[in-house]
Amino acid sequence: GPGSFAEREDKPEMTLEGALKIVPLRVATAYACDTRDGDPRGYKVIGADKGIAGTITDIWVDRSEALFRYLEMSVGGRKALIPMNFAKIDKGRKEVRIHALMANQFANIPALANPDQVTKLEEEKVCAYFGAGMLYAHPSRTEPLL
């Protein structure tokens, strides 16, 4: 189902050079946002119910692919990751909208053991949480559309 995940190794993925593959920009200082795209750090995170869930604090880059994989947010006094494919960044409003979850559900995003790295298992759990939200975040989502 949408909330299932593979029992991958609880170790971070590495680049061919032996460095951590996916890290926040505070670690991967050689990477930056293109000025034309804008930098979402500081933007509000808005849930499907239009409630404010938190604030974007960093962006996680995949150093092997040279692309952003996650947004990091502050929620309930801790940090949590948002997979980029679930985020819609609105530069004009300085918001990141997430259709998968209601604002109060962000506090339960699976946590990371280390704030500067993500393991393969942690990635699976985070993505599964958002995937499950697409179907289960609100009772109305479990019913047929017709």
XYZ file of C-alpha atoms in Angstrom:
146
model
C 0.000 0.000 0.000
C 0.954 3.664 -0.048
C 2.431 3.532 3.468
C 4.598 0.469 2.929
C 8.383 0.609 2.767
C 11.299 -1.709 2.090
C 13.488 -2.824 4.994
C 16.636 -1.240 3.563
C 19.926 -0.954 5.416
C 19.913 1.547 8.258
C 23.061 3.104 6.795
C 23.462 6.222 4.657
C 24.018 5.872 0.937
C 27.504 6.903 -0.196
C 28.919 8.508 -3.352
C 31.525 6.676 -5.449
C 34.129 8.828 -3.683
C 32.973 7.545 -0.266
C 31.199 10.702 0.931
C 27.633 10.873 2.205
C 25.370 11.009 -0.853
C 22.403 13.003 0.529
C 23.143 15.844 2.942
C 21.810 19.299 3.825
C 23.330 22.397 2.236
C 24.831 23.281 5.631
C 27.096 20.250 5.036
C 27.378 20.399 1.226
C 28.617 23.975 1.117
C 29.743 23.684 -2.532
C 26.055 23.592 -3.598
C 23.514 26.421 -3.660
C 20.092 27.359 -5.019
C 19.986 29.019 -8.411
C 19.089 32.673 -7.839
C 16.410 32.457 -10.567
C 14.598 29.701 -8.672
C 14.738 31.347 -5.276
C 15.717 29.843 -1.957
C 12.821 28.296 0.027
C 14.597 28.457 3.381
C 12.422 30.514 5.685
C 9.224 29.746 3.725
C 6.131 28.536 5.597
C 5.047 24.925 5.125
C 1.309 24.719 4.389
C -0.627 21.460 4.730
C -3.566 20.258 2.638
C -5.946 21.833 5.169
C -4.221 25.216 4.546
C -2.813 25.182 8.086
C 0.762 26.253 8.817
C 2.828 23.192 9.710
C 6.270 24.745 10.163
C 9.121 26.506 8.376
C 11.703 25.338 5.847
C 15.163 25.381 7.433
C 17.399 23.715 4.840
C 17.547 21.852 1.531
C 19.072 18.390 1.133
C 21.129 17.721 -1.982
C 21.943 14.412 -3.665
C 25.611 14.923 -4.461
C 25.712 12.067 -7.004
C 22.837 13.462 -9.057
C 23.389 17.172 -8.261
C 19.730 17.735 -7.429
C 17.654 18.546 -4.390
C 15.961 15.505 -2.803
C 14.407 16.894 0.390
C 13.362 20.064 2.123
C 14.090 20.184 5.835
C 11.501 21.800 8.060
C 11.206 22.802 11.673
C 8.088 21.300 13.236
C 7.245 20.904 16.901
C 10.748 21.761 18.089
C 12.496 19.262 15.808
C 13.584 18.864 12.184
C 11.818 16.678 9.605
C 12.325 15.940 5.911
C 9.854 16.560 3.082
C 10.509 14.667 -0.173
C 10.770 17.198 -3.016
C 8.234 15.330 -5.174
C 5.535 16.082 -2.573
C 6.349 19.810 -2.353
C 5.017 22.701 -4.388
C 7.158 25.783 -3.849
C 5.390 29.123 -4.296
C 8.137 31.741 -4.524
C 5.644 34.631 -4.707
C 3.895 33.693 -1.458
C 7.039 32.306 0.188
C 5.234 29.061 0.915
C 5.772 25.364 0.380
C 2.453 23.609 -0.052
C 2.142 19.919 0.716
C -1.065 18.220 -0.446
C -0.165 14.862 1.137
C -0.606 15.845 4.820
C -2.749 17.984 7.067
C -0.819 20.558 9.128
C -1.095 18.587 12.392
C 0.328 15.424 10.771
C 3.780 16.897 10.066
C 4.782 16.416 13.708
C 4.733 12.635 13.156
C 7.070 12.510 10.160
C 9.654 9.802 10.979
C 12.713 11.321 12.645
C 16.353 11.020 11.626
C 18.943 9.590 14.015
C 21.555 12.095 12.782
C 20.565 15.671 11.814
C 23.157 15.822 9.010
C 22.584 12.483 7.259
C 19.743 10.213 6.229
C 19.914 6.416 6.081
C 18.337 4.308 3.353
C 15.779 2.987 5.863
C 14.948 6.503 7.086
C 14.384 7.618 3.489
C 11.981 4.719 2.965
C 10.020 5.583 6.108
C 9.782 9.307 5.314
C 8.623 8.696 1.736
C 6.139 6.051 2.887
C 4.675 8.487 5.429
C 3.973 11.046 2.707
C 2.711 8.358 0.327
C 0.260 7.123 2.944
C -0.915 10.684 3.482
C -2.006 10.897 -0.145
C -4.636 8.256 0.627
C -5.161 8.366 4.395
C -4.503 11.942 5.609
C -8.227 12.717 5.558
C -11.221 10.332 5.630
C -12.539 11.785 2.375
C -9.475 10.453 0.532
C -10.293 6.804 1.155
C -13.555 6.876 -0.776
C -13.980 6.515 -4.541
C -13.978 9.728 -6.564
C -17.163 8.807 -8.431
